[in-house]
Structure formats: C-alpha cells, structure tokens
PDB file of C-alpha atoms in Angstrom:
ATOM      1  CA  UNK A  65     -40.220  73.093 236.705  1.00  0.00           C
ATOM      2  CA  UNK A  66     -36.700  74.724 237.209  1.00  0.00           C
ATOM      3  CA  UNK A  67     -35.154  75.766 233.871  1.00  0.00           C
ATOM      4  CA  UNK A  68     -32.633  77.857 235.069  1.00  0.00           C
ATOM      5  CA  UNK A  69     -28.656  77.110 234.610  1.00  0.00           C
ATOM      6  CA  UNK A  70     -26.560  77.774 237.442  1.00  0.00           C
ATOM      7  CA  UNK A  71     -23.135  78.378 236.068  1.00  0.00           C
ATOM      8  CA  UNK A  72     -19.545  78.001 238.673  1.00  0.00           C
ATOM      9  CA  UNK A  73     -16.498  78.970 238.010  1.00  0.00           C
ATOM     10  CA  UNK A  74     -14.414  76.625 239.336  1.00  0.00           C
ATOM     11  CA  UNK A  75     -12.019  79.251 240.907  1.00  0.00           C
ATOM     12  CA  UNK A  76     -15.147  80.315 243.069  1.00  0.00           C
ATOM     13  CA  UNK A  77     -14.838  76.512 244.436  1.00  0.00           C
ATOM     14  CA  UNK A  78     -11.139  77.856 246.635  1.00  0.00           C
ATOM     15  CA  UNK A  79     -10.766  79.707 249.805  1.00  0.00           C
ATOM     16  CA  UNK A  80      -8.086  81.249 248.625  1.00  0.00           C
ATOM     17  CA  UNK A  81      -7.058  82.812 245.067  1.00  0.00           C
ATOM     18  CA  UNK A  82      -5.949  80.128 242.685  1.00  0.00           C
ATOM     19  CA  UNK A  83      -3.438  82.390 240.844  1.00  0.00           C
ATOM     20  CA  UNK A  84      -1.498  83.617 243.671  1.00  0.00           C
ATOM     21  CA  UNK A  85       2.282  83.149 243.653  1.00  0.00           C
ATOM     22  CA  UNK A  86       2.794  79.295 245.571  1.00  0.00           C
ATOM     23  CA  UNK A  87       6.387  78.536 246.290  1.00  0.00           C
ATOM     24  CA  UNK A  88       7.127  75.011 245.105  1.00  0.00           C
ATOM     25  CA  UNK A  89       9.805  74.605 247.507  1.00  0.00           C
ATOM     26  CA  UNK A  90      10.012  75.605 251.113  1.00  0.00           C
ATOM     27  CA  UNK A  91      13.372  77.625 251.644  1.00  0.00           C
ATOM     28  CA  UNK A  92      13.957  77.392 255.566  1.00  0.00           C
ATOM     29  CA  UNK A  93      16.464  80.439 255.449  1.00  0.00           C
ATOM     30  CA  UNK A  94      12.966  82.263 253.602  1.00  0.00           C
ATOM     31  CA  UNK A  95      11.922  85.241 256.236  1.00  0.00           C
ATOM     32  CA  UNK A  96      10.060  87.063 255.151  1.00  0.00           C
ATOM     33  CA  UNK A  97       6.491  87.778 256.458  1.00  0.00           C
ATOM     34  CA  UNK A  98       4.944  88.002 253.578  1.00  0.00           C
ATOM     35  CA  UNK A  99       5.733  84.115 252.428  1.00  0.00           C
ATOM     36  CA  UNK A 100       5.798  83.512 256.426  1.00  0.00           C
ATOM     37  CA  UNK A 101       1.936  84.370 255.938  1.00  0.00           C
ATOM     38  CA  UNK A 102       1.495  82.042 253.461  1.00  0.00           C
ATOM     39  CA  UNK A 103       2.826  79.477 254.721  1.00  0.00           C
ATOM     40  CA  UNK A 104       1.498  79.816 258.486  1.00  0.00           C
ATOM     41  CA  UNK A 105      -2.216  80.011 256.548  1.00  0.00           C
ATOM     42  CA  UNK A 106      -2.686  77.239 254.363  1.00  0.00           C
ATOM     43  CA  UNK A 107      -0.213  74.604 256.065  1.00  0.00           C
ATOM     44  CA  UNK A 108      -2.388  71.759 256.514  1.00  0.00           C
ATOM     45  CA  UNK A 109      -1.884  69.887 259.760  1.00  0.00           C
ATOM     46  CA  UNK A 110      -2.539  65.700 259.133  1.00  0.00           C
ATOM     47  CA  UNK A 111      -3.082  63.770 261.976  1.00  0.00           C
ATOM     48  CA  UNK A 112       0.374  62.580 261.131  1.00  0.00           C
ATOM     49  CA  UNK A 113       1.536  66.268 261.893  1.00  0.00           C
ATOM     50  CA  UNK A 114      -0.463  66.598 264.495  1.00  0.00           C
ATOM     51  CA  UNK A 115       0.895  63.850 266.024  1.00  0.00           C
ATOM     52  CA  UNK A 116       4.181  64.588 265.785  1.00  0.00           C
ATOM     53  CA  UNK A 117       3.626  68.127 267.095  1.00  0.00           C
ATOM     54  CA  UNK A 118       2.650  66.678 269.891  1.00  0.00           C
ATOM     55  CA  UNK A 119       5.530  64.371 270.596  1.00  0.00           C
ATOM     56  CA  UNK A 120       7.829  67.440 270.346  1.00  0.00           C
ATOM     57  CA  UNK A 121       6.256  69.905 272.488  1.00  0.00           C
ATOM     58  CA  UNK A 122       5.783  67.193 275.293  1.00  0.00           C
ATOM     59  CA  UNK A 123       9.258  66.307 274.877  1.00  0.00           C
ATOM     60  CA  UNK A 124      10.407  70.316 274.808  1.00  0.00           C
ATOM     61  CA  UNK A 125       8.089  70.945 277.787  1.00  0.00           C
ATOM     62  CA  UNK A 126       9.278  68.079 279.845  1.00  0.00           C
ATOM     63  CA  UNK A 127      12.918  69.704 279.341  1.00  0.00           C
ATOM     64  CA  UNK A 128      11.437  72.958 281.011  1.00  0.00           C
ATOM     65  CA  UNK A 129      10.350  71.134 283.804  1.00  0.00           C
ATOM     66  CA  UNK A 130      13.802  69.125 284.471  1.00  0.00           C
ATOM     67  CA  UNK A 131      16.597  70.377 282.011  1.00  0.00           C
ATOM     68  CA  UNK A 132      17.929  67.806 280.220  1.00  0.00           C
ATOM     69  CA  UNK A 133      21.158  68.400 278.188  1.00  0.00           C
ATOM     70  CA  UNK A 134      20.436  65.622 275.663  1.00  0.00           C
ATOM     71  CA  UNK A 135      17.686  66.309 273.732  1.00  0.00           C
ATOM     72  CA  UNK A 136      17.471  66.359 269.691  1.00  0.00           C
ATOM     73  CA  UNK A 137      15.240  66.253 267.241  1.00  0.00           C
ATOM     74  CA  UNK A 138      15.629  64.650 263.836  1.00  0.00           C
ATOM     75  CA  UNK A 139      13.208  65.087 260.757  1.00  0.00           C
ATOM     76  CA  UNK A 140      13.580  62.644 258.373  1.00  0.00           C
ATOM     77  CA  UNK A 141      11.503  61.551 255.031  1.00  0.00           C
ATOM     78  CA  UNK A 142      11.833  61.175 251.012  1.00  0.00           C
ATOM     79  CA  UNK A 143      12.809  64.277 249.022  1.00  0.00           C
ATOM     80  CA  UNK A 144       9.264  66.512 248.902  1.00  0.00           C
ATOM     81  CA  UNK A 145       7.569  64.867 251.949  1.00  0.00           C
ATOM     82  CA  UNK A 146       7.458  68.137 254.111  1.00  0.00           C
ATOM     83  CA  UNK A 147      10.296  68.046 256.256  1.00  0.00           C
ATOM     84  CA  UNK A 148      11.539  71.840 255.680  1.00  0.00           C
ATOM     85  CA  UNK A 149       8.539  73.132 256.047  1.00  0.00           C
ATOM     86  CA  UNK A 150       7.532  70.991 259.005  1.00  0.00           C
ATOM     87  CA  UNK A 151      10.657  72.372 260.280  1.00  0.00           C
ATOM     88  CA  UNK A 152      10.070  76.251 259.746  1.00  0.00           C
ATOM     89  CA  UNK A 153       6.598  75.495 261.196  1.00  0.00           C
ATOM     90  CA  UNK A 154       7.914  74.546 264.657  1.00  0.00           C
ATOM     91  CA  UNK A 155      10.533  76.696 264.439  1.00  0.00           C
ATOM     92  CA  UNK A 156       7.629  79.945 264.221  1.00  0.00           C
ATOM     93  CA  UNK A 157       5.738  78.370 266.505  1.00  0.00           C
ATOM     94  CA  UNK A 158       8.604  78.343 268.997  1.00  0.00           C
ATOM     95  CA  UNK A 159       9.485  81.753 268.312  1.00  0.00           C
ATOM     96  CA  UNK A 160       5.413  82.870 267.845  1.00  0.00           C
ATOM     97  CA  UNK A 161       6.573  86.325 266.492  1.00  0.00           C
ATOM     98  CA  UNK A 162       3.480  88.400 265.278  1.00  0.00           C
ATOM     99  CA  UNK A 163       3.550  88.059 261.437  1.00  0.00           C
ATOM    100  CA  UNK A 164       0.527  90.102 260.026  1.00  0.00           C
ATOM    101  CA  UNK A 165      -1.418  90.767 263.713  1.00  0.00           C
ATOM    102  CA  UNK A 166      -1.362  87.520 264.729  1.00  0.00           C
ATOM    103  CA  UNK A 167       0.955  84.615 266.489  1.00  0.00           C
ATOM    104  CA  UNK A 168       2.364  81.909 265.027  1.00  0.00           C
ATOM    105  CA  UNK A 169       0.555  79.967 267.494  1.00  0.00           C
ATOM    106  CA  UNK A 170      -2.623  81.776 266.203  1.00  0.00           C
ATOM    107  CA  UNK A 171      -2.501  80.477 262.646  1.00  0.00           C
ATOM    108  CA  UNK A 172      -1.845  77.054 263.665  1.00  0.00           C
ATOM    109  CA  UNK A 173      -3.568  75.834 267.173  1.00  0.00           C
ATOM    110  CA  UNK A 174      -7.094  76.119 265.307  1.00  0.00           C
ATOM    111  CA  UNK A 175      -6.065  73.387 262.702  1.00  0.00           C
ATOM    112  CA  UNK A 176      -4.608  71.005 265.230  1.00  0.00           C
ATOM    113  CA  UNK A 177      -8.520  71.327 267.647  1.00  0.00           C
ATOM    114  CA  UNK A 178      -6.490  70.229 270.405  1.00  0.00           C
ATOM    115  CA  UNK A 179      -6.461  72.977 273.551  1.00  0.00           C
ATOM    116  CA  UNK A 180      -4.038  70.777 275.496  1.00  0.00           C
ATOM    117  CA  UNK A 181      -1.840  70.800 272.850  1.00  0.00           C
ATOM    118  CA  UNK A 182      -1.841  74.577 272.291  1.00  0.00           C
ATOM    119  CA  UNK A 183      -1.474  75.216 275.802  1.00  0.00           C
ATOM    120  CA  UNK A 184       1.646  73.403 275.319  1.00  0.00           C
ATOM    121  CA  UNK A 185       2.684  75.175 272.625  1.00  0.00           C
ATOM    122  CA  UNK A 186       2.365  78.768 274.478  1.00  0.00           C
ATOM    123  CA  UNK A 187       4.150  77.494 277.179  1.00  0.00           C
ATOM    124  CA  UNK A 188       7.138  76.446 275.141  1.00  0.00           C
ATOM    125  CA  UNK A 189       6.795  79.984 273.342  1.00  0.00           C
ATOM    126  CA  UNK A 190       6.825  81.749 276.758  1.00  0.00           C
ATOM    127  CA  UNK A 191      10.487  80.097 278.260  1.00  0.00           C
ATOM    128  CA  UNK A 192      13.584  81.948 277.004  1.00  0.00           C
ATOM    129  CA  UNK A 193      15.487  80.438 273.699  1.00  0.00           C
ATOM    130  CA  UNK A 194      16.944  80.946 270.378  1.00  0.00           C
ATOM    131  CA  UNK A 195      15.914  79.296 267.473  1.00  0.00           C
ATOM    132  CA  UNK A 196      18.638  78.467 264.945  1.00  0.00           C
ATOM    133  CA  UNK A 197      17.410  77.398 261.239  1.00  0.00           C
ATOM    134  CA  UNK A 198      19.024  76.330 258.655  1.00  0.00           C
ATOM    135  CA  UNK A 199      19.830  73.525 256.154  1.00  0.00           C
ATOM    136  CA  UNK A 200      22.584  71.717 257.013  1.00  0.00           C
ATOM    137  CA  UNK A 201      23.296  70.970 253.799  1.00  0.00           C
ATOM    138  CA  UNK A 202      24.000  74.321 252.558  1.00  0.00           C
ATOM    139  CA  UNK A 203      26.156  75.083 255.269  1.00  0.00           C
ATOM    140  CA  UNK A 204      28.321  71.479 254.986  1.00  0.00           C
ATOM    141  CA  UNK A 205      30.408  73.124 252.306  1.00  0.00           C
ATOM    142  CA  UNK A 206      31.584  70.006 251.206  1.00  0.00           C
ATOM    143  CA  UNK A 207      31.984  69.128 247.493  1.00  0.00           C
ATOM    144  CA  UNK A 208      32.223  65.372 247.657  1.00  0.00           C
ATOM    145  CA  UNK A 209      30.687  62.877 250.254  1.00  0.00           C
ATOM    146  CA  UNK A 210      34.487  62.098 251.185  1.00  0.00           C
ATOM    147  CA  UNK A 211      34.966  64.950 252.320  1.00  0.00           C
ATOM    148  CA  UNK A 212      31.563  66.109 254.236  1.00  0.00           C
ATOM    149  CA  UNK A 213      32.060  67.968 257.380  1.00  0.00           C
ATOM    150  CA  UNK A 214      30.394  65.358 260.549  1.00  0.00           C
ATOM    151  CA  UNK A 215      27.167  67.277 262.032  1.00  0.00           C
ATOM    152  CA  UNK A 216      28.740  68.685 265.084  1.00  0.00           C
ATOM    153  CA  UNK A 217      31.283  70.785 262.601  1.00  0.00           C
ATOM    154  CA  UNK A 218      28.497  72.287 260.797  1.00  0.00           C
ATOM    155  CA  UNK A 219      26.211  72.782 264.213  1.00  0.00           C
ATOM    156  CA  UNK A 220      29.977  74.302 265.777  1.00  0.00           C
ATOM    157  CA  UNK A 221      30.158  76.637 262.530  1.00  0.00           C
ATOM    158  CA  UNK A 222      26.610  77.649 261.839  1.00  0.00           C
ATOM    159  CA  UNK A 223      26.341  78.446 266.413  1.00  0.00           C
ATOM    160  CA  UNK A 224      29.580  80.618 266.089  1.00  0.00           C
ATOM    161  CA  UNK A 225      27.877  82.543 262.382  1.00  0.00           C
TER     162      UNK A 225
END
C-alpha cells in the first residue's frame, strides 16, 4: 500500500519560468535580442501559421526564380489576433540574423516539422534584400481619418527614412 503524498508545484508543470517578464503587446519597431529571444522561442506555430508560412515563402521563392515586380503581402485580422508578431516573425526569418548563437531559422523550422518548408526558408534567407518593418500606422501621421496619408505616401516616406 502506497501512503506517500507526492506534492507539485504547479510552476514545475512549465518549460519555461512563469514569472518572467511577457510583453503583452508585440512592438514590431522592438529590436532588441533579448525580447527577439523571447519571442523567436516560445512563438507557437498553428497549422494556421504554418500554413501561411508556407504560402509566403513559395510565393517569395517563386519571385527568385522569375522576378516579378508585383508582389505584396497583406496581414490582416481582429485587434490581438497575431498579426505584428506574425509579421516580425517573417521578417527575422528573412533576415535569419544570429540572435543568442542561433538563426532565426533555427528557432523556428523545428516547430513547423516540415524540411521542405525550411529549405525554403534558407533559400529566401540566402538571396540579397532589405527588410523594412514598421507599423504603418505610426508612421501615417495623420490625426483624423480625413486626412490619412494613402499607403504608397507612407511606404514613399518610411523607404526614403
């Protein structure tokens, strides 16, 4: 007969430490590596994500292949569902600096199990590019919706910043 209690914590149940700072909002203009880290590390990649990783990095490849001059990508979803961060995730990716030892690509390609799909992503990483982030709303300057700047103004101002 077992008598003995076995007593958890349930901070023991986590991976990672439950008090640690956790930034409630993604900032895209947010560098640096420390919260880069973070974020790389515990983003959680849903088969939604995953699938739409994979529609832009065969869409950015196929532009390798045959440049194409018009190509765009548009995030869009309700206030909180992910789209800044989704967005500073491909942008690291695309850029794959080293933040802490290791690539972007090598915090992310084990979540998404798909070696086809991380070969895609290293090829995209190895072509030439710049990668321009920011929030276009911050940068539209505009005080009323009258008088909003259109998209190509705030691309035009935020190229020649």
């Amino acid at each position: 007969m077992c008598t003995g209690v076995v007593s958890i914590k349930i901070r023991d149940m986590f991976v990672q430490p439950i008090d640690r700072d956790i930034k409630g909002v993604i900032k895209v203009g947010q560098t640096e590596e420390e919260n880069l880290k973070q974020e790389l590390e515990e983003y959680v990649v849903t088969n939604e994500v995953r699938k739409h990783i994979g529609k832009f990095y065969d869409s950015f490849n196929k532009s390798i292949d045959r440049p194409y001059d018009k190509m765009g990508v548009w995030i869009s979803g309700f206030f909180g569902s992910g789209k800044s961060h989704l967005l500073k995730i491909l942008a690291a990716l695309l850029e794959n600096g080293e933040v802490d030892g290791q690539t972007a690509i090598d915090y992310i390609a084990p979540k998404l199990e798909d070696p086809m799909l991380e070969a895609e992503m290293r090829r995209a990483a190895s072509v030439p590019k710049d990668v321009v982030l920011f929030n276009i709303d911050s940068k539209s300057d505009a005080s009323s919706y009258i008088d909003r700047p259109t998209v190509v103004e705030v691309f035009a101002r935020v190229f020649f910043e």
